[in-house]
Short mmCIF file of C-alpha atoms and ligand atoms in Angstrom, two decimals:
data_model
loop_
_atom_site.label_atom_id
_atom_site.label_comp_id
_atom_site.label_asym_id
_atom_site.label_seq_id
_atom_site.Cartn_x
_atom_site.Cartn_y
_atom_site.Cartn_z
CA MET C 1 20.27 3.77 17.95
CA SER C 2 20.63 3.28 14.23
CA ALA C 3 21.73 6.30 12.23
CA LYS C 4 19.48 5.39 9.34
CA LYS C 5 16.41 7.48 8.75
CA ARG C 6 13.16 5.73 9.46
CA ILE C 7 10.40 4.90 7.02
CA LEU C 8 6.89 4.04 8.06
CA SER C 9 4.78 2.41 5.42
CA GLY C 10 1.38 0.84 5.76
CA MET C 11 -1.45 -0.96 3.99
CA ARG C 12 -4.93 -1.98 4.96
CA PRO C 13 -5.32 -5.78 5.09
CA THR C 14 -7.84 -6.24 2.30
CA GLY C 15 -6.70 -9.78 1.37
CA LYS C 16 -4.27 -11.10 -1.19
CA LEU C 17 -2.30 -8.40 -2.93
CA HIS C 18 -2.29 -7.73 -6.66
CA LEU C 19 0.08 -6.41 -9.30
CA GLY C 20 -0.91 -2.83 -8.56
CA HIS C 21 0.35 -3.23 -4.98
CA LEU C 22 3.60 -4.75 -6.24
CA VAL C 23 4.31 -2.07 -8.80
CA GLY C 24 2.83 0.86 -6.89
CA ALA C 25 4.20 0.11 -3.44
CA LEU C 26 6.08 -3.08 -2.67
CA GLU C 27 8.86 -2.66 -5.23
CA ASN C 28 9.48 0.73 -3.73
CA TRP C 29 9.52 -0.62 -0.18
CA VAL C 30 12.03 -3.28 -1.18
CA ALA C 31 14.24 -0.75 -2.98
CA LEU C 32 14.31 1.48 0.10
CA GLN C 33 15.04 -1.16 2.69
CA ASN C 34 18.81 -0.91 2.67
CA GLU C 35 19.03 2.85 2.73
CA TYR C 36 16.45 3.35 5.49
CA GLU C 37 15.16 1.59 8.56
CA ASN C 38 11.73 0.41 7.44
CA TYR C 39 8.70 -0.29 9.61
CA HIS C 40 5.73 -1.93 7.88
CA LEU C 41 2.34 -1.51 9.42
CA ILE C 42 -0.78 -3.58 8.83
CA ALA C 43 -3.57 -1.06 9.23
CA ASP C 44 -6.23 -3.39 10.62
CA TYR C 45 -7.92 -0.64 12.63
CA HIS C 46 -8.13 1.45 9.48
CA ALA C 47 -9.77 -1.47 7.72
CA LEU C 48 -12.71 -1.09 10.11
CA THR C 49 -13.66 2.16 8.37
CA THR C 50 -14.84 0.35 5.25
CA ASN C 51 -14.72 -3.34 6.05
CA VAL C 52 -16.73 -4.64 8.96
CA GLU C 53 -15.94 -8.31 8.28
CA THR C 54 -13.67 -8.57 11.31
CA LYS C 55 -13.66 -12.36 10.97
CA GLU C 56 -11.45 -11.96 7.91
CA LEU C 57 -9.01 -9.42 9.31
CA TYR C 58 -6.58 -11.91 10.80
CA GLN C 59 -6.42 -14.11 7.70
CA ASN C 60 -6.13 -11.04 5.48
CA SER C 61 -3.24 -9.81 7.60
CA ILE C 62 -1.44 -13.15 7.31
CA ASP C 63 -2.03 -13.19 3.54
CA MET C 64 -0.59 -9.70 3.34
CA VAL C 65 2.52 -10.60 5.33
CA ILE C 66 3.04 -13.56 2.98
CA ASP C 67 2.81 -11.24 -0.02
CA TRP C 68 5.21 -8.75 1.58
CA LEU C 69 7.74 -11.49 2.28
CA ALA C 70 7.28 -12.93 -1.20
CA ALA C 71 7.90 -9.50 -2.73
CA GLY C 72 11.25 -9.36 -0.95
CA ILE C 73 10.74 -7.49 2.31
CA ASP C 74 13.41 -8.70 4.71
CA PRO C 75 11.84 -9.28 8.14
CA VAL C 76 15.20 -9.13 9.92
CA HIS C 77 15.69 -5.51 8.91
CA SER C 78 12.10 -4.44 8.53
CA PRO C 79 9.60 -5.26 11.29
CA MET C 80 6.02 -6.01 10.19
CA PHE C 81 3.22 -5.55 12.68
CA ARG C 82 -0.51 -5.13 13.17
CA GLN C 83 -1.67 -1.78 14.41
CA SER C 84 -4.33 -3.42 16.61
CA GLN C 85 -1.71 -5.29 18.65
CA ILE C 86 0.03 -2.13 19.80
CA LYS C 87 -2.28 -0.18 22.07
CA GLU C 88 -0.16 2.96 21.80
CA HIS C 89 -1.76 3.61 18.39
CA ALA C 90 -5.13 4.07 20.05
CA GLU C 91 -3.66 6.23 22.78
CA LEU C 92 -1.75 8.57 20.49
CA HIS C 93 -4.73 8.75 18.14
CA LEU C 94 -6.85 10.04 21.01
CA ILE C 95 -4.33 12.71 21.97
CA PHE C 96 -3.93 13.79 18.34
CA SER C 97 -7.69 13.97 17.87
CA MET C 98 -7.65 17.03 20.15
CA LEU C 99 -5.14 18.81 17.92
CA ILE C 100 -7.16 19.07 14.72
CA THR C 101 -10.55 20.51 13.92
CA THR C 102 -13.43 18.57 12.43
CA ALA C 103 -13.65 21.25 9.72
CA ARG C 104 -10.09 20.42 8.64
CA LEU C 105 -10.91 16.71 8.45
CA GLU C 106 -14.09 17.36 6.49
CA ARG C 107 -11.99 19.13 3.85
CA ASN C 108 -9.81 16.03 3.30
CA PRO C 109 -10.03 15.28 -0.46
CA THR C 110 -9.27 11.57 0.01
CA LEU C 111 -12.31 11.28 2.25
CA LYS C 112 -14.46 13.10 -0.28
CA ASP C 113 -13.34 10.68 -3.03
CA GLN C 114 -14.08 7.68 -0.86
CA VAL C 115 -17.50 8.93 0.05
CA ARG C 116 -18.24 9.33 -3.66
CA ASP C 117 -16.66 6.06 -4.89
CA LEU C 118 -18.13 3.86 -2.19
CA GLN C 119 -21.42 5.72 -2.28
CA MET C 120 -21.38 6.32 1.42
CA ASP C 121 -23.54 9.12 2.63
CA LEU C 122 -23.05 8.40 6.27
CA ILE C 123 -19.54 8.19 7.53
CA SER C 124 -18.55 7.27 11.05
CA TYR C 125 -16.74 9.48 13.52
CA GLY C 126 -13.79 7.08 13.25
CA HIS C 127 -13.73 7.34 9.47
CA LEU C 128 -13.59 11.12 9.65
CA GLY C 129 -10.57 10.64 11.91
CA TYR C 130 -8.86 8.20 9.52
CA PRO C 131 -5.93 10.55 8.87
CA VAL C 132 -5.55 11.24 12.60
CA LEU C 133 -5.00 7.52 13.19
CA GLN C 134 -2.61 7.48 10.25
CA ALA C 135 -0.69 10.38 11.83
CA ALA C 136 -0.42 8.33 15.02
CA ASP C 137 0.87 5.35 12.97
CA ILE C 138 3.60 7.41 11.40
CA LEU C 139 4.63 9.56 14.35
CA LEU C 140 4.65 6.76 16.92
CA TYR C 141 7.69 5.45 15.04
CA LYS C 142 8.96 8.92 14.16
CA GLY C 143 8.89 7.99 10.49
CA VAL C 144 10.44 10.77 8.44
CA VAL C 145 9.65 9.26 5.05
CA VAL C 146 6.33 7.70 4.07
CA PRO C 147 6.14 5.90 0.71
CA VAL C 148 2.64 6.43 -0.60
CA GLY C 149 0.55 6.86 -3.70
CA GLU C 150 -0.86 10.21 -4.75
CA ASP C 151 -4.18 9.68 -2.94
CA GLN C 152 -2.43 9.51 0.43
CA VAL C 153 -0.53 12.78 0.16
CA PRO C 154 -3.31 14.77 1.91
CA HIS C 155 -2.96 12.40 4.88
CA ILE C 156 0.74 13.08 5.14
CA GLU C 157 -0.01 16.81 5.06
CA ILE C 158 -2.42 16.33 7.98
CA THR C 159 0.29 14.31 9.77
CA ARG C 160 2.70 17.21 9.35
CA GLU C 161 0.14 19.68 10.69
CA ILE C 162 -0.52 17.51 13.74
CA ALA C 163 3.22 17.07 14.41
CA ARG C 164 3.72 20.83 14.20
CA LYS C 165 0.77 21.55 16.47
CA PHE C 166 1.95 19.05 19.07
CA ASN C 167 5.51 20.36 19.01
CA ASN C 168 4.36 23.97 19.36
CA GLN C 169 2.00 23.20 22.15
CA TYR C 170 4.01 20.71 24.21
CA GLY C 171 7.61 20.74 23.00
CA GLU C 172 9.60 19.13 20.25
CA VAL C 173 8.83 15.40 20.10
CA PHE C 174 7.96 14.65 16.48
CA PRO C 175 9.60 15.06 13.07
CA GLU C 176 7.54 16.34 10.13
CA PRO C 177 7.45 13.43 7.69
CA GLU C 178 7.71 13.70 3.92
CA PRO C 179 5.72 11.63 1.43
CA LYS C 180 7.76 9.67 -1.09
CA LEU C 181 5.77 9.07 -4.24
CA THR C 182 6.21 5.84 -6.13
CA LYS C 183 7.50 6.08 -9.71
CA PHE C 184 5.00 3.85 -11.47
CA ALA C 185 2.39 4.83 -8.96
CA ARG C 186 -0.68 3.64 -10.77
CA LEU C 187 -0.98 0.49 -12.78
CA PRO C 188 -4.29 0.70 -14.63
CA GLY C 189 -6.83 -2.05 -14.04
CA LEU C 190 -7.54 -4.70 -16.69
CA ASP C 191 -10.91 -3.13 -17.43
CA GLY C 192 -9.24 0.13 -18.40
CA ASP C 193 -10.20 1.70 -15.08
CA SER C 194 -7.57 4.09 -13.79
CA LYS C 195 -6.52 1.83 -10.97
CA MET C 196 -6.26 -1.84 -10.07
CA SER C 197 -8.54 -2.48 -7.19
CA LYS C 198 -9.80 -5.57 -5.49
CA SER C 199 -13.29 -4.18 -5.18
CA THR C 200 -13.70 -3.94 -8.95
CA GLY C 201 -11.99 -7.29 -9.68
CA ASN C 202 -9.79 -5.86 -12.45
CA THR C 203 -6.59 -7.28 -11.04
CA VAL C 204 -3.89 -9.92 -11.38
CA LEU C 205 -3.14 -11.39 -7.95
CA LEU C 206 0.45 -12.05 -6.93
CA SER C 207 -0.67 -15.60 -6.16
CA ASP C 208 -2.20 -16.22 -9.62
CA SER C 209 -0.78 -19.09 -11.70
CA PRO C 210 0.43 -18.45 -15.30
CA GLU C 211 -2.89 -19.93 -16.54
CA GLN C 212 -4.90 -17.62 -14.31
CA ILE C 213 -2.82 -14.66 -15.42
CA LEU C 214 -3.49 -15.48 -19.08
CA ALA C 215 -7.20 -15.82 -18.40
CA ARG C 216 -7.23 -12.45 -16.62
CA VAL C 217 -5.19 -10.67 -19.30
CA LYS C 218 -7.46 -12.04 -22.04
CA THR C 219 -10.36 -10.09 -20.51
CA ALA C 220 -8.50 -6.79 -20.79
CA VAL C 221 -9.76 -4.01 -23.00
CA THR C 222 -7.34 -2.93 -25.74
CA ASP C 223 -7.45 -0.31 -28.48
CA ARG C 224 -11.15 -0.22 -29.34
CA GLN C 225 -10.43 0.79 -32.94
CA LYS C 226 -8.40 -2.33 -33.60
CA ILE C 227 -11.08 -4.90 -34.21
CA ARG C 228 -9.06 -7.63 -35.88
CA LYS C 229 -5.49 -8.50 -36.71
CA GLY C 230 -4.44 -6.42 -39.71
CA ASP C 231 -6.16 -3.27 -38.44
CA PRO C 232 -3.61 -0.60 -37.55
CA GLY C 233 -3.40 -0.22 -33.75
CA HIS C 234 -2.77 2.74 -31.44
CA PRO C 235 -0.44 1.50 -28.70
CA ASP C 236 -0.56 4.77 -26.79
CA VAL C 237 -4.21 4.27 -25.93
CA CYS C 238 -3.83 0.54 -25.26
CA LEU C 239 -3.78 -0.83 -21.77
CA ILE C 240 -1.78 -3.90 -22.76
CA PHE C 241 0.90 -1.64 -24.20
CA THR C 242 1.18 0.06 -20.79
CA TYR C 243 1.76 -3.36 -19.28
CA HIS C 244 4.42 -4.17 -21.89
CA GLN C 245 6.18 -0.96 -20.89
CA LYS C 246 6.38 -2.22 -17.35
CA PHE C 247 6.92 -5.96 -17.80
CA ASN C 248 8.44 -6.32 -21.26
CA LEU C 249 10.65 -3.33 -21.80
CA SER C 250 13.00 -4.98 -24.32
CA GLU C 251 10.21 -5.66 -26.86
CA VAL C 252 8.36 -2.36 -26.55
CA SER C 253 9.56 -0.73 -29.77
CA GLU C 254 9.02 -3.89 -31.82
CA ILE C 255 5.50 -4.23 -30.42
CA ARG C 256 4.76 -0.62 -31.24
CA THR C 257 5.88 -1.05 -34.86
CA ASN C 258 3.99 -4.30 -35.38
CA CYS C 259 0.84 -3.10 -33.64
CA GLU C 260 0.75 0.10 -35.70
CA SER C 261 1.33 -1.76 -38.97
CA GLY C 262 -1.30 -4.34 -38.13
CA ALA C 263 1.16 -7.24 -38.27
CA LEU C 264 0.61 -7.98 -34.59
CA GLY C 265 -2.89 -8.90 -33.43
CA CYS C 266 -4.27 -8.32 -29.94
CA VAL C 267 -4.63 -12.03 -29.16
CA ASP C 268 -0.92 -12.74 -29.66
CA CYS C 269 0.04 -9.50 -28.01
CA LYS C 270 -1.98 -10.39 -24.91
CA ARG C 271 -0.50 -13.89 -24.81
CA ASN C 272 2.99 -12.44 -24.87
CA CYS C 273 2.08 -9.88 -22.22
CA ALA C 274 0.57 -12.51 -19.91
CA ALA C 275 3.71 -14.64 -20.27
CA LYS C 276 5.93 -11.71 -19.33
CA ILE C 277 3.80 -10.90 -16.28
CA ALA C 278 3.92 -14.57 -15.28
CA ASP C 279 7.73 -14.50 -15.62
CA ALA C 280 7.97 -11.37 -13.50
CA LEU C 281 5.82 -12.97 -10.84
CA ALA C 282 7.58 -16.35 -10.89
CA PRO C 283 9.99 -15.61 -8.01
CA VAL C 284 7.17 -14.02 -5.99
CA ARG C 285 4.94 -17.03 -6.61
CA GLU C 286 7.69 -19.41 -5.55
CA LYS C 287 8.37 -17.57 -2.29
CA ARG C 288 4.65 -17.32 -1.62
CA ALA C 289 4.33 -21.08 -1.92
CA TYR C 290 7.17 -21.51 0.57
CA TYR C 291 5.54 -19.26 3.16
CA GLU C 292 2.09 -20.77 2.58
CA ALA C 293 3.67 -24.08 3.53
CA HIS C 294 5.47 -22.57 6.56
CA LEU C 295 2.75 -20.60 8.30
CA ASP C 296 4.43 -20.96 11.70
CA GLU C 297 7.38 -19.06 10.32
CA VAL C 298 5.07 -16.29 9.09
CA LYS C 299 3.39 -16.04 12.50
CA ALA C 300 6.77 -15.92 14.24
CA ILE C 301 7.89 -13.11 11.91
CA LEU C 302 4.77 -11.16 12.79
CA ALA C 303 5.19 -11.75 16.53
CA ASP C 304 8.81 -10.61 16.35
CA GLY C 305 7.84 -7.49 14.37
CA GLU C 306 5.13 -6.66 16.90
CA ARG C 307 7.55 -7.00 19.80
CA ARG C 308 10.08 -4.68 18.14
CA ALA C 309 7.48 -2.13 17.07
CA HIS C 310 5.94 -2.13 20.55
CA ALA C 311 9.27 -1.22 22.14
CA VAL C 312 9.58 1.85 19.89
CA ALA C 313 5.94 2.82 20.44
CA GLN C 314 6.32 2.64 24.22
CA GLU C 315 9.37 4.86 24.15
CA THR C 316 7.60 7.50 22.06
CA MET C 317 4.56 7.47 24.32
CA GLN C 318 6.76 8.07 27.35
CA GLN C 319 8.14 11.15 25.62
CA VAL C 320 4.62 12.28 24.71
CA ARG C 321 3.34 11.93 28.26
CA ALA C 322 6.41 13.66 29.65
CA ALA C 323 6.02 16.57 27.22
CA MET C 324 2.34 16.91 28.17
CA THR C 325 3.13 16.44 31.86
CA ILE C 326 0.56 13.69 32.11
CA GLY C 327 3.35 11.19 32.76
N1 LIG Z 401 -4.14 4.92 4.49
C1 LIG Z 401 -3.23 4.00 3.90
C2 LIG Z 401 -3.89 3.40 2.65
O1 LIG Z 401 -5.05 3.30 2.53
C3 LIG Z 401 -2.86 2.88 4.84
C4 LIG Z 401 -2.13 3.38 6.02
C5 LIG Z 401 -2.53 3.37 7.32
C6 LIG Z 401 -0.83 3.98 6.02
N2 LIG Z 401 -1.57 3.88 8.13
C7 LIG Z 401 -0.53 4.27 7.36
C8 LIG Z 401 0.07 4.30 5.00
C9 LIG Z 401 0.67 4.89 7.70
C10 LIG Z 401 1.27 4.90 5.33
C11 LIG Z 401 1.56 5.20 6.69
O2 LIG Z 401 -3.21 2.99 1.77
#
């Protein structure tokens, strides 16, 4: 048994990942992988709550593993696996579903936001139970730390409640995990929306070429009061300035001065910003290309991760059944 604490992190396989995923999640996962034992879950069952295109799930999962590897996740230390391949997720989800009320799940603010944003007025029974499945994901591996964005914190709270309830009712099996919020949790979208999101198309993909990145950045909204070069700008309300703060730290004060004085125009500023993003993504793009060309290696990494995750999941389920005397 390793003495390192365990992290369980997860993402839904929605396709190729974008800058927001890199900055908001993957950089954090990579930074944590030496200090902790990291398990990385592909939440393909969770994807069924909003995405019924099951034909795409496998390819999306492979694309996501490629992006994870390209971002620097080390598969030797950190198993990557699909939820759907490990039946214990379904089993523990069912047991947990008896330990929480529907009223509690209906109060989940993340669900309320989703219902509003996606304009869904009818949600499925499974969607209501989304956090119950997430609790099973985390607790099956006894993850004590869960790196997440702000919107997922309510789900970790529900996970803690379920762990507590189980332990009280059947005996101590599960830890109560803590969320670990990412520093730069939200990279705004190129359209000025609060968040990069595939569904709104306001993203830069990790796989984009420098030309594509420039084309994407050119579409971004900037300071609306700065119409032409020479006008004094307001960097603090400018999206591109936020990006400079992340990808071009050494030039930030110079850009501020020249934007405010009017010496720097938005076209040049965007060009510079796109080049810095392209530089930051260069190593990721290179690794991506390698894995794209070595798909068998990617599939073997996934199979190995699923074998290792399954062994842990089986052990936990034995403890669960023993505690419940349904062994
Ligand atoms: N709900 C998470 C999201 O939408 C994905 C997820 C599923 C997850 N299972 C998880 C995250 C377990 C952390 C731990 O981003």
